[in-house]
PDB file of C-alpha atoms in Angstrom:
ATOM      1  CA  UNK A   1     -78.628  66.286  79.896  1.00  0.00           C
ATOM      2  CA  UNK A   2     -79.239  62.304  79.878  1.00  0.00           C
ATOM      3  CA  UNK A   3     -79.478  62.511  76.287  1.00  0.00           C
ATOM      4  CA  UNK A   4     -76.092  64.285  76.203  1.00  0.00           C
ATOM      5  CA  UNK A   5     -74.200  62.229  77.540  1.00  0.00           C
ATOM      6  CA  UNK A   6     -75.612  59.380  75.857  1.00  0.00           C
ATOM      7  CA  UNK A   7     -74.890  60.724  72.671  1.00  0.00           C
ATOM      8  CA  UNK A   8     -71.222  61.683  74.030  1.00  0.00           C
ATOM      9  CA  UNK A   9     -70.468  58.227  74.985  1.00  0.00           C
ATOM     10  CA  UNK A  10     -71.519  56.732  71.880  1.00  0.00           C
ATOM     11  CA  UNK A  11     -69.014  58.856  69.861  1.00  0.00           C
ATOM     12  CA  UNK A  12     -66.666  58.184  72.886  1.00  0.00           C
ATOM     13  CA  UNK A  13     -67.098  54.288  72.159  1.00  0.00           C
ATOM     14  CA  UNK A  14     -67.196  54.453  68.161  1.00  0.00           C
ATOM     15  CA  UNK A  15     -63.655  56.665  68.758  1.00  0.00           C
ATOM     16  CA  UNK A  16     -62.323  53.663  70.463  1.00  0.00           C
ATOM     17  CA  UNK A  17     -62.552  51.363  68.210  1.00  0.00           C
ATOM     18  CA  UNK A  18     -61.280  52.973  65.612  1.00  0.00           C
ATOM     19  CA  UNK A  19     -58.077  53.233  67.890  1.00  0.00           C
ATOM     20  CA  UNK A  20     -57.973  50.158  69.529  1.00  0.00           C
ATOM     21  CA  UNK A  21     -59.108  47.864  66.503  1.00  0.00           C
ATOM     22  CA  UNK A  22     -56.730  47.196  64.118  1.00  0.00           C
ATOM     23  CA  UNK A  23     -57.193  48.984  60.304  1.00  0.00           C
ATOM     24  CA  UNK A  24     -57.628  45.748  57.997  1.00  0.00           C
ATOM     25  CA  UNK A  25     -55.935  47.440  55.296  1.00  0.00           C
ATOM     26  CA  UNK A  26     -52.555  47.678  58.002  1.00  0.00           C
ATOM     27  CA  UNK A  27     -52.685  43.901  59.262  1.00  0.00           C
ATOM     28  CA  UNK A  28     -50.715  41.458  58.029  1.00  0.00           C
ATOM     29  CA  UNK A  29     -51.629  38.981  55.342  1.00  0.00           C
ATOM     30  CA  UNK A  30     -52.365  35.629  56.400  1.00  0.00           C
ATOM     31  CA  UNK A  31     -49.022  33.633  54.561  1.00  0.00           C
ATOM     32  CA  UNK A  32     -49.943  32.058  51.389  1.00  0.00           C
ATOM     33  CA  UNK A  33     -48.738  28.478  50.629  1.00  0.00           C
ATOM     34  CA  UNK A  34     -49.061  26.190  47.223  1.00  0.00           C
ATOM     35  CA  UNK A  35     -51.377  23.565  46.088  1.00  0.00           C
ATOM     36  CA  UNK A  36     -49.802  22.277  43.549  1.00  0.00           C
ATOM     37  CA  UNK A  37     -45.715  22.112  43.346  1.00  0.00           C
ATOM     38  CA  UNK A  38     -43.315  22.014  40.333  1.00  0.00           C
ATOM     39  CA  UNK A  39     -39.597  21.295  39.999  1.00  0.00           C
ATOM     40  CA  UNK A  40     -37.598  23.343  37.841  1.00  0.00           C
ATOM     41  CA  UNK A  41     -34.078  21.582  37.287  1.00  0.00           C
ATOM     42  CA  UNK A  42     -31.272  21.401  34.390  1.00  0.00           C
ATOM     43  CA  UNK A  43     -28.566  24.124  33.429  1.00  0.00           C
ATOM     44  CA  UNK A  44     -28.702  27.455  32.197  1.00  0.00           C
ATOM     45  CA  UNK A  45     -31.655  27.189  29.529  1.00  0.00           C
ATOM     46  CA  UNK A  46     -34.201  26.262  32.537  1.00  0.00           C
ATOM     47  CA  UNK A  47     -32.485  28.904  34.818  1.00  0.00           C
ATOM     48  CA  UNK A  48     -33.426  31.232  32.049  1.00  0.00           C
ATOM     49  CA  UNK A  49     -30.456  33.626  30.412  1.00  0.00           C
ATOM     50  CA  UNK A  50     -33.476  35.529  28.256  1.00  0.00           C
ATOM     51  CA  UNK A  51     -33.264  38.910  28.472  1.00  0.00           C
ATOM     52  CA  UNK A  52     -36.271  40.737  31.253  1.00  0.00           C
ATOM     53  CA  UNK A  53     -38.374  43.253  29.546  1.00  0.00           C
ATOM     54  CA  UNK A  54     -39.550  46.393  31.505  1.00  0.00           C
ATOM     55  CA  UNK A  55     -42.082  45.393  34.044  1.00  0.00           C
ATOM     56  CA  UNK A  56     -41.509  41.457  34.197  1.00  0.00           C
ATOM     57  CA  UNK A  57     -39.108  41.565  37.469  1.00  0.00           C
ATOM     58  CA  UNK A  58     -42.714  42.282  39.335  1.00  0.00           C
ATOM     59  CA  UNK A  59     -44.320  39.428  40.662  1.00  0.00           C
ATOM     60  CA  UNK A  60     -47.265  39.324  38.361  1.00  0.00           C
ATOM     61  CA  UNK A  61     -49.803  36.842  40.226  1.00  0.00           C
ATOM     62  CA  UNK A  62     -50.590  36.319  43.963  1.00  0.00           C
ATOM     63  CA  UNK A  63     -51.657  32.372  42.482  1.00  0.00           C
ATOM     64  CA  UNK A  64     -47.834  31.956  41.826  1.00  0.00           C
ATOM     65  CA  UNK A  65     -45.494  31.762  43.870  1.00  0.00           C
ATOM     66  CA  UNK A  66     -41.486  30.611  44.126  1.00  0.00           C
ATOM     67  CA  UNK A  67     -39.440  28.976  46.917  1.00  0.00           C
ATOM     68  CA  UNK A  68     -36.336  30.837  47.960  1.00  0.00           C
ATOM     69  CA  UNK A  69     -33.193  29.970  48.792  1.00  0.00           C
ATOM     70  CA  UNK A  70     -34.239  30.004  52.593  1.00  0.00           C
ATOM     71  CA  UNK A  71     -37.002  27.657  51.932  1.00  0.00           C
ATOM     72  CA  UNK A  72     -39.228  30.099  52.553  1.00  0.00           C
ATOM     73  CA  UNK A  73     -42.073  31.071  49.628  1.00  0.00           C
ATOM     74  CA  UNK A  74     -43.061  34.573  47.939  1.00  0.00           C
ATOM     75  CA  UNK A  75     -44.638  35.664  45.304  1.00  0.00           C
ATOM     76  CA  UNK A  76     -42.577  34.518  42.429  1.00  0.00           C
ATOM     77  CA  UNK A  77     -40.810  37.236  39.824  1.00  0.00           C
ATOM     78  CA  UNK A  78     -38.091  36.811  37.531  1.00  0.00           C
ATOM     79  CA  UNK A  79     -35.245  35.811  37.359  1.00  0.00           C
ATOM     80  CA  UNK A  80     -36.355  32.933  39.486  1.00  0.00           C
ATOM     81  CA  UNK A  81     -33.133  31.283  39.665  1.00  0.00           C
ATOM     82  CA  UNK A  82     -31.082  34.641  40.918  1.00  0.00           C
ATOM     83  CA  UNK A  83     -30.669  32.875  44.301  1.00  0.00           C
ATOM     84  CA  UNK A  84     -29.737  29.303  42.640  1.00  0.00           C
ATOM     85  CA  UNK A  85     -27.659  29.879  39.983  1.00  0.00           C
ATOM     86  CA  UNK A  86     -25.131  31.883  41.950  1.00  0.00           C
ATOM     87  CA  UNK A  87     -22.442  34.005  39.997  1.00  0.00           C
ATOM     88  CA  UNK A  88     -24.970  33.646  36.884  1.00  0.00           C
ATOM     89  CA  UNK A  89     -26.491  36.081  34.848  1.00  0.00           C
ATOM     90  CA  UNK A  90     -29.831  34.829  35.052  1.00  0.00           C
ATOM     91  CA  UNK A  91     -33.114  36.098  33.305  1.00  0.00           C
ATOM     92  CA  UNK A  92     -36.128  34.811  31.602  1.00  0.00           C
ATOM     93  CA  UNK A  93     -36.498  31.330  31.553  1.00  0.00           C
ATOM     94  CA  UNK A  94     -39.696  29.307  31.030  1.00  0.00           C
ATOM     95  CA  UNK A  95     -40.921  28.754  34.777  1.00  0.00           C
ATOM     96  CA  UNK A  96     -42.790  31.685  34.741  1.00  0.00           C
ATOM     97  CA  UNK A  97     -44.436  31.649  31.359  1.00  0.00           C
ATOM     98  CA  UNK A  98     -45.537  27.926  32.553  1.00  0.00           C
ATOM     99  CA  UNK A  99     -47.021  28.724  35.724  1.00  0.00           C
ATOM    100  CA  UNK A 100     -49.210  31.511  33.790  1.00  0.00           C
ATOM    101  CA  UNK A 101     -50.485  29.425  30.710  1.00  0.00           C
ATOM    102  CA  UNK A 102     -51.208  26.164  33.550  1.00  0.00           C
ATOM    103  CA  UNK A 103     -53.356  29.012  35.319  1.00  0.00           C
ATOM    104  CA  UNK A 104     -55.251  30.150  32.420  1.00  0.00           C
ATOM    105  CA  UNK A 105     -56.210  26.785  31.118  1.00  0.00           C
ATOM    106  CA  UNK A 106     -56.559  25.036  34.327  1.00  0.00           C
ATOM    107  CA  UNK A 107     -57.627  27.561  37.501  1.00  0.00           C
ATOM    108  CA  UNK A 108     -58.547  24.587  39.528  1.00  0.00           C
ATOM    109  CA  UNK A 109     -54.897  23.832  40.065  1.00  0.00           C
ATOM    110  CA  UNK A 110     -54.719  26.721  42.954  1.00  0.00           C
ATOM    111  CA  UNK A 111     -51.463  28.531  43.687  1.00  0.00           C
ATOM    112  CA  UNK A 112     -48.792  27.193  42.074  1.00  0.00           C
ATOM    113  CA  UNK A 113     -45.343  26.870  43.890  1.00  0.00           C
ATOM    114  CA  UNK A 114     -41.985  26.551  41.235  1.00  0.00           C
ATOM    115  CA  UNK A 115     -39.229  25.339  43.115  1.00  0.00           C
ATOM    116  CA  UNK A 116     -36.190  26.579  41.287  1.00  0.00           C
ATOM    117  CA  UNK A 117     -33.212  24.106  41.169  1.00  0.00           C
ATOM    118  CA  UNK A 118     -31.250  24.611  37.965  1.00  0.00           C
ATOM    119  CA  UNK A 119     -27.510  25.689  37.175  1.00  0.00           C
ATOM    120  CA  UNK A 120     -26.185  27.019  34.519  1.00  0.00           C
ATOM    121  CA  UNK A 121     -22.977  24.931  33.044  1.00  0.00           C
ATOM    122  CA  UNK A 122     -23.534  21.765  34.434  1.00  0.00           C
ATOM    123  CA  UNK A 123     -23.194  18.064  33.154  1.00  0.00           C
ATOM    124  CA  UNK A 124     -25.818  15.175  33.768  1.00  0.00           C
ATOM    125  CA  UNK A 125     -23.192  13.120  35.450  1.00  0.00           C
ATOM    126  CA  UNK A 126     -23.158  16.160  37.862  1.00  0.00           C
ATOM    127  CA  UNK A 127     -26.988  15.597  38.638  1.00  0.00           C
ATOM    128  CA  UNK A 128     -26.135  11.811  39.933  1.00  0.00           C
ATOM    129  CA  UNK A 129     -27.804  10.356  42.912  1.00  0.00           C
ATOM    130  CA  UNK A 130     -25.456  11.629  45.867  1.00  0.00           C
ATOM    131  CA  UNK A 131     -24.151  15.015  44.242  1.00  0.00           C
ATOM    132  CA  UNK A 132     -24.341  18.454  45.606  1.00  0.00           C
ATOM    133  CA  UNK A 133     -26.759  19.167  42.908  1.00  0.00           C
ATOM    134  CA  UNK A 134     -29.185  16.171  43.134  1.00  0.00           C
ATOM    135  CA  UNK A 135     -29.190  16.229  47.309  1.00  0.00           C
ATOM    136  CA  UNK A 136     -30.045  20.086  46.820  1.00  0.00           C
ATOM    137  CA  UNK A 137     -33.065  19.305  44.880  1.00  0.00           C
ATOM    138  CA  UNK A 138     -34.116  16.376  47.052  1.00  0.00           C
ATOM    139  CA  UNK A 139     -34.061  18.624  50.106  1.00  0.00           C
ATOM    140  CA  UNK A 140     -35.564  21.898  48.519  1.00  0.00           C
ATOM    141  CA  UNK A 141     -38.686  19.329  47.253  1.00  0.00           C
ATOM    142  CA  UNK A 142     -38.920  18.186  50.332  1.00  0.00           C
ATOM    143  CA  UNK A 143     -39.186  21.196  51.851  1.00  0.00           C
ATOM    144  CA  UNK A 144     -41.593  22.886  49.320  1.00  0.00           C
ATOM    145  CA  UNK A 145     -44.245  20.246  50.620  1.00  0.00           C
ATOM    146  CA  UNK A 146     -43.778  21.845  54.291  1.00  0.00           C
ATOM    147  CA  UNK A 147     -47.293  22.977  54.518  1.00  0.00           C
ATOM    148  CA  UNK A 148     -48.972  20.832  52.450  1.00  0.00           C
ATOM    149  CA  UNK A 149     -48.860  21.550  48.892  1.00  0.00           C
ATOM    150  CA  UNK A 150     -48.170  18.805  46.729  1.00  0.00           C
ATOM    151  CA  UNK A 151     -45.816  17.972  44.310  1.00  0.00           C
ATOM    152  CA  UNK A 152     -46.952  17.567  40.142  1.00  0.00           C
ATOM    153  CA  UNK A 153     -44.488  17.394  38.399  1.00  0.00           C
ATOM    154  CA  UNK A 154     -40.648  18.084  37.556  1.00  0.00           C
ATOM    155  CA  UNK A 155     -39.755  20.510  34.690  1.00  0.00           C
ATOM    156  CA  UNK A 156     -36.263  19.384  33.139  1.00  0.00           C
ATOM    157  CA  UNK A 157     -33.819  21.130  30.481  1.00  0.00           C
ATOM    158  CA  UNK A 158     -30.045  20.074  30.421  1.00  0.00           C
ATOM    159  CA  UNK A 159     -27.921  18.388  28.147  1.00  0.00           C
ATOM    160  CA  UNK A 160     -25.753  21.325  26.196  1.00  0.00           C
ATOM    161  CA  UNK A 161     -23.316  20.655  28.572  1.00  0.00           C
ATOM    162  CA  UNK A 162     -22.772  17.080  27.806  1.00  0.00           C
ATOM    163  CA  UNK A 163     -22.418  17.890  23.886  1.00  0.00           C
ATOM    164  CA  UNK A 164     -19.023  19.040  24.756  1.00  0.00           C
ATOM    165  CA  UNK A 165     -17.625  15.786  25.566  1.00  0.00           C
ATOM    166  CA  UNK A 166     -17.758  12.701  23.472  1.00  0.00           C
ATOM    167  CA  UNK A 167     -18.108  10.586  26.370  1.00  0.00           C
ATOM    168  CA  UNK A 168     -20.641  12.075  28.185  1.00  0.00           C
ATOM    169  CA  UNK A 169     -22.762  12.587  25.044  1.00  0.00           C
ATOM    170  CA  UNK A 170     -22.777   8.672  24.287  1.00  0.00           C
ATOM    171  CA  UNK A 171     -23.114   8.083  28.135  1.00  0.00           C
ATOM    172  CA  UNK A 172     -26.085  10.157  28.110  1.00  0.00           C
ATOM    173  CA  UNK A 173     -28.924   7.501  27.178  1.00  0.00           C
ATOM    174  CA  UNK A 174     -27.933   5.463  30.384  1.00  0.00           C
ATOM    175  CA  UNK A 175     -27.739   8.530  32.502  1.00  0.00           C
ATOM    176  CA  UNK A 176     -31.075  10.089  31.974  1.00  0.00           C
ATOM    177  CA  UNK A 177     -33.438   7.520  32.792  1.00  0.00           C
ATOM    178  CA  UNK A 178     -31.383   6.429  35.658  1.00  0.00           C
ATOM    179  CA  UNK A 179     -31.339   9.863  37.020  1.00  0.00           C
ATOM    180  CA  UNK A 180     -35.276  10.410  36.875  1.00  0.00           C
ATOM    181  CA  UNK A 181     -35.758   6.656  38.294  1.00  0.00           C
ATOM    182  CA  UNK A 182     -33.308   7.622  41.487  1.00  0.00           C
ATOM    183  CA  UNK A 183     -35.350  11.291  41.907  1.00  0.00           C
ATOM    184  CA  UNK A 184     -38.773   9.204  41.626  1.00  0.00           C
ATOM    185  CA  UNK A 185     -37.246   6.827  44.131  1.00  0.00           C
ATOM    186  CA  UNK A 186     -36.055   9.158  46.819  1.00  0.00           C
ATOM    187  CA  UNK A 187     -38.802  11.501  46.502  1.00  0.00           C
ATOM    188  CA  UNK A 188     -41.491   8.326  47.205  1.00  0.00           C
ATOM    189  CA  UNK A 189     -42.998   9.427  44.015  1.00  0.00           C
ATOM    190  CA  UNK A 190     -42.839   6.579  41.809  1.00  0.00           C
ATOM    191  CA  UNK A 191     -44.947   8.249  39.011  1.00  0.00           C
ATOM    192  CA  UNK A 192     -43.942  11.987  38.952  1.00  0.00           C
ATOM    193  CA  UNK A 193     -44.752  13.041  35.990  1.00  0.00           C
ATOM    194  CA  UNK A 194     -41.728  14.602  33.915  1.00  0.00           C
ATOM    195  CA  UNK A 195     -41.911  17.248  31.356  1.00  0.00           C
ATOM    196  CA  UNK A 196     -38.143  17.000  29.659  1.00  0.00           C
ATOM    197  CA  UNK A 197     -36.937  19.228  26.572  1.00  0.00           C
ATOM    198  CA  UNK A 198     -34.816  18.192  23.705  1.00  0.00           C
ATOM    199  CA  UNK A 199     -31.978  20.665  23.136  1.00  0.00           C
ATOM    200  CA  UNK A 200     -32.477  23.833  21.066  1.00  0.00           C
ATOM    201  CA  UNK A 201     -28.559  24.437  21.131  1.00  0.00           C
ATOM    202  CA  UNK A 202     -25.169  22.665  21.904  1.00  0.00           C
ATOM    203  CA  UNK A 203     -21.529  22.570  20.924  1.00  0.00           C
ATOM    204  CA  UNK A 204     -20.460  20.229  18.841  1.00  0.00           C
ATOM    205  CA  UNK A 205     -23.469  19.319  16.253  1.00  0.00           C
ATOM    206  CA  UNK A 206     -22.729  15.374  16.225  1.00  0.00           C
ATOM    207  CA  UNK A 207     -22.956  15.410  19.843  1.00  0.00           C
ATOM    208  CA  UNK A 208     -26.092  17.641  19.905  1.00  0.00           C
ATOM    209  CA  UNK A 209     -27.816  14.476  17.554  1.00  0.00           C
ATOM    210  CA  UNK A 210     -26.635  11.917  20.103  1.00  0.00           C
ATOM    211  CA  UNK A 211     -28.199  13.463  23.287  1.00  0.00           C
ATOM    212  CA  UNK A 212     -30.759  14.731  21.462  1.00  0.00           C
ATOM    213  CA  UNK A 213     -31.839  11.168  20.367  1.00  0.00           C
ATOM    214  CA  UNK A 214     -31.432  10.132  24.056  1.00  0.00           C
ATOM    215  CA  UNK A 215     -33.780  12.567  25.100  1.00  0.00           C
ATOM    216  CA  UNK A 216     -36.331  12.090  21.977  1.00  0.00           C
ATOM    217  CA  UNK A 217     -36.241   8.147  22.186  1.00  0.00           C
ATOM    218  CA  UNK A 218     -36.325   7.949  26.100  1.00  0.00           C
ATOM    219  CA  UNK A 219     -38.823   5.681  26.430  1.00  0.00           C
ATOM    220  CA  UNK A 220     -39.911   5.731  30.671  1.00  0.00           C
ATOM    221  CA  UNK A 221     -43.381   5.854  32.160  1.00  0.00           C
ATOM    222  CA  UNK A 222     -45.026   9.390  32.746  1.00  0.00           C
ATOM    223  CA  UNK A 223     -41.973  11.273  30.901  1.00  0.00           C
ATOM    224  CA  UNK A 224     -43.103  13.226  27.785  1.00  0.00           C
ATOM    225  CA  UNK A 225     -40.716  15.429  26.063  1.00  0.00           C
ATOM    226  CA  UNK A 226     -40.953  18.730  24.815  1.00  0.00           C
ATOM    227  CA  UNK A 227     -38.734  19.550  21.376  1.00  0.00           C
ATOM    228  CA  UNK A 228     -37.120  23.067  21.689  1.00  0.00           C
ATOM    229  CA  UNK A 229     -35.715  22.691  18.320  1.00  0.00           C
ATOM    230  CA  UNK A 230     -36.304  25.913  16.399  1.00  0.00           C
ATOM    231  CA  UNK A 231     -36.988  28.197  19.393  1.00  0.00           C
ATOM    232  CA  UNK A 232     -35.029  31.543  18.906  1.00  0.00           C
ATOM    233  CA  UNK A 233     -31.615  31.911  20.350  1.00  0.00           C
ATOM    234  CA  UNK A 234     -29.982  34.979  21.619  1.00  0.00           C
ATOM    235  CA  UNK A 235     -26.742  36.428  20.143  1.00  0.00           C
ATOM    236  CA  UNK A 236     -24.148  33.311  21.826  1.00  0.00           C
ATOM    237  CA  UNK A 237     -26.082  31.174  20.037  1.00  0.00           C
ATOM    238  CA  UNK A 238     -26.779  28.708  23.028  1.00  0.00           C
ATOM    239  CA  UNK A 239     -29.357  29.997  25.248  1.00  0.00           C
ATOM    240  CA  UNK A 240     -33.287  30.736  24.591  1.00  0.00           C
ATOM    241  CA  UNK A 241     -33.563  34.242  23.884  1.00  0.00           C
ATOM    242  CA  UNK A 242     -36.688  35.845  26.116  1.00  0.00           C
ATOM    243  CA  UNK A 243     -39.671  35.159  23.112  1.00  0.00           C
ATOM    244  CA  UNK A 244     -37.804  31.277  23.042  1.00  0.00           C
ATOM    245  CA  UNK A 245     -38.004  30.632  26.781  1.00  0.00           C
ATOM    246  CA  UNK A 246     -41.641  32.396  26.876  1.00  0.00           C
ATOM    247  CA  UNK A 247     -42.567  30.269  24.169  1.00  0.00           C
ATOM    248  CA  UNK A 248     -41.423  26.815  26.058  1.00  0.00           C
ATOM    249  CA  UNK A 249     -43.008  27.824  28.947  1.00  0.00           C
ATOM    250  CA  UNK A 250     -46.138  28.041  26.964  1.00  0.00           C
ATOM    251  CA  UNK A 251     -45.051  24.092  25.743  1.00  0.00           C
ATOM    252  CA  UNK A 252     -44.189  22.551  28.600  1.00  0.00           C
ATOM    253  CA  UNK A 253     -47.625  23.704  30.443  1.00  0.00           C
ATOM    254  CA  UNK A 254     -49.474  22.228  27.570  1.00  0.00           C
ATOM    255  CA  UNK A 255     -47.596  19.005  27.480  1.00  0.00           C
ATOM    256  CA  UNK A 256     -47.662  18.774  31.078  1.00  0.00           C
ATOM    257  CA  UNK A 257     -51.615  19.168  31.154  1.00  0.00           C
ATOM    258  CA  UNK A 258     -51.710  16.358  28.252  1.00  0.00           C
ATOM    259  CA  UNK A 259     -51.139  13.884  31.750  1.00  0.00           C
ATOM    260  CA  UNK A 260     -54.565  15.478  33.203  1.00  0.00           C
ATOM    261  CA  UNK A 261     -57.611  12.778  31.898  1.00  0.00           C
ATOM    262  CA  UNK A 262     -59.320  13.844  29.100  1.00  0.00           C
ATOM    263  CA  UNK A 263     -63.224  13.701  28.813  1.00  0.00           C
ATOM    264  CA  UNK A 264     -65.568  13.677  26.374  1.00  0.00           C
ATOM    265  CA  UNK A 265     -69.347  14.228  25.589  1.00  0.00           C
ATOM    266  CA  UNK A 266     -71.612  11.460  24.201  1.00  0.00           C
ATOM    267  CA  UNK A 267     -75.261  11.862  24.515  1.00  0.00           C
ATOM    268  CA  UNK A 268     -75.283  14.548  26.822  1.00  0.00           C
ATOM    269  CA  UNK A 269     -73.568  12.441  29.325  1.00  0.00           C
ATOM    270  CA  UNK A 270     -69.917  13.350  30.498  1.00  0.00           C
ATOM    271  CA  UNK A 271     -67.633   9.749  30.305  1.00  0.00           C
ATOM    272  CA  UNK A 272     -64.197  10.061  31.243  1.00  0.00           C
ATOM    273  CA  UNK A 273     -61.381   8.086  29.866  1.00  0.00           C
ATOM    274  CA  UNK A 274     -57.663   7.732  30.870  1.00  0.00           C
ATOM    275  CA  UNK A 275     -55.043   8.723  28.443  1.00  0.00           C
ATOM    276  CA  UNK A 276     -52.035   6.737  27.532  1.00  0.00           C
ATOM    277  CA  UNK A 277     -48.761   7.748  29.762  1.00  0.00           C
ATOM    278  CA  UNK A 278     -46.459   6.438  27.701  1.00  0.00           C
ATOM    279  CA  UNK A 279     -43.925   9.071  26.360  1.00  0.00           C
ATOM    280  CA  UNK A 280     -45.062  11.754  23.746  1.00  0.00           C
ATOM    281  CA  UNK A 281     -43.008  14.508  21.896  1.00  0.00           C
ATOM    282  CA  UNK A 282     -44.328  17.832  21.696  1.00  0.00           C
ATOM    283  CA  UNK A 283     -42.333  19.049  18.308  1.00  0.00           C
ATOM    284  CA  UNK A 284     -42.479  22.478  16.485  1.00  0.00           C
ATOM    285  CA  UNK A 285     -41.699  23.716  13.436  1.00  0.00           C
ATOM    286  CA  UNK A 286     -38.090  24.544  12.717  1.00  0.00           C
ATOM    287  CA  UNK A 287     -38.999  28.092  10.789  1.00  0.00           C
ATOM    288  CA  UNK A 288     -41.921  29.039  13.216  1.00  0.00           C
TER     289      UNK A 288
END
């Protein structure tokens, strides 16, 4: 009889906890927050306008995440700028396809956080030190490093806008580096490093030299500029089409990682060396 109820109680007590403890599969994840941090600002071309393929509105990686508009982070899908760039028709842009080739070549980096910031249709002068648009990206930075993660680097593409206007094309050389300087210098990050892209697209094709030359010749510590020249368009002629933006993505992460010391082997021994910061184009071919 003793052995009965023994036996009873023990299936009694293993009952109980499968009622009273909670099923790991049903508890909520423990909220997942970024390492490392990256800005994505400009106009339309960053905000993405490429066209999403079956599949690619999914978030694709737990390691990746984006910052809504409630400053709040999840795992990142496109579009990412479909809170941002309100009344836009946004859709692949390069964010993603960045985040994903940083991963793959450098794992170390943890989860990455993109911090969406662009709008389509709007002028540098626009992105000045007091506007709507600059104090929106100074508070959405700041509050990306909420719980911790750090910030690495901004991602910029804008300029088509300012190849519509004489003036603000020839006003653009002064603009640009003042812009980054004021970001740097409100953010308390002196040496951000900055991944800019030279225009793939504008309106009026003398303009589109002049602002391109301001972005190519910009010459500003820990800026390096990426040359979208050549990347495919879509049918309007002016924004990356999705295999363009995918493809920048895929630039800007290895331009980006070009700040990261380099080190090489000499007699078995591992000597590291610090590479120049000065600014460096990353240029493609025109036909590729």
């Amino acid at each position: 009889m003793r052995n009965i109820k023994t036996f009873n109680m023990f299936f009694f007590l293993v009952f109980l906890v499968f009622i009273v403890l909670p099923n790991p599969s049903m508890m909520a994840q423990e909220p997942k927050f970024p390492n490392s941090i990256f800005l994505l600002a400009g106009q339309s071309n960053m905000a993405g306008r490429g066209v999403i393929m079956p599949g690619q509105a999914t978030p694709s990686s737990p390691n990746i995440l984006q910052l809504g508009l409630n400053h709040t982070w999840f795992e990142a899908h496109e579009p990412l700028h479909k809170e941002i760039d309100e009344g836009k028709r946004c859709g692949i842009g390069p964010g993603m396809s960045f985040a994903k080739t940083v991963l793959a070549m450098e794992p170390n980096m943890g989860v990455i956080g993109l911090v969406p910031c662009a709008r389509g249709g709007t002028g540098l002068k626009q992105w000045a030190r007091g506007s709507k648009l600059y104090d929106n990206l100074v508070q959405r930075a700041y509050a990306s490093t909420k719980f911790g993660g750090k910030i690495k680097g901004l991602l910029w593409f804008q300029g088509e806008t300012d190849t519509s206007s004489t003036e603000d094309a020839l006003l653009y050389e002064t603009r640009l580096p003042k812009f980054f300087n004021d970001l740097r210098d409100d953010l308390h990050l002196p040496d951000l490093p900055i991944v800019q892209v030279a225009l793939a697209s504008g309106y009026h094709s003398d303009l589109i030299t002049t602002v391109r030359q301001a972005q190519l010749f910009l010459c500003l510590k820990n800026v390096r500029t990426v040359d979208a020249w050549g990347l495919p368009l879509g049918l309007d002629g002016l924004h990356l089409n999705t295999d363009g933006a995918v493809r920048l993505g895929q630039m800007l992460a290895h331009t980006f990682l070009s700040f990261k010391p380099k080190h090489k082997w000499v007699g078995g021994r591992k000597f590291g060396y610090q590479i120049s910061y000065s600014t460096t184009k990353y240029f493609i071919n025109k036909n590729s």
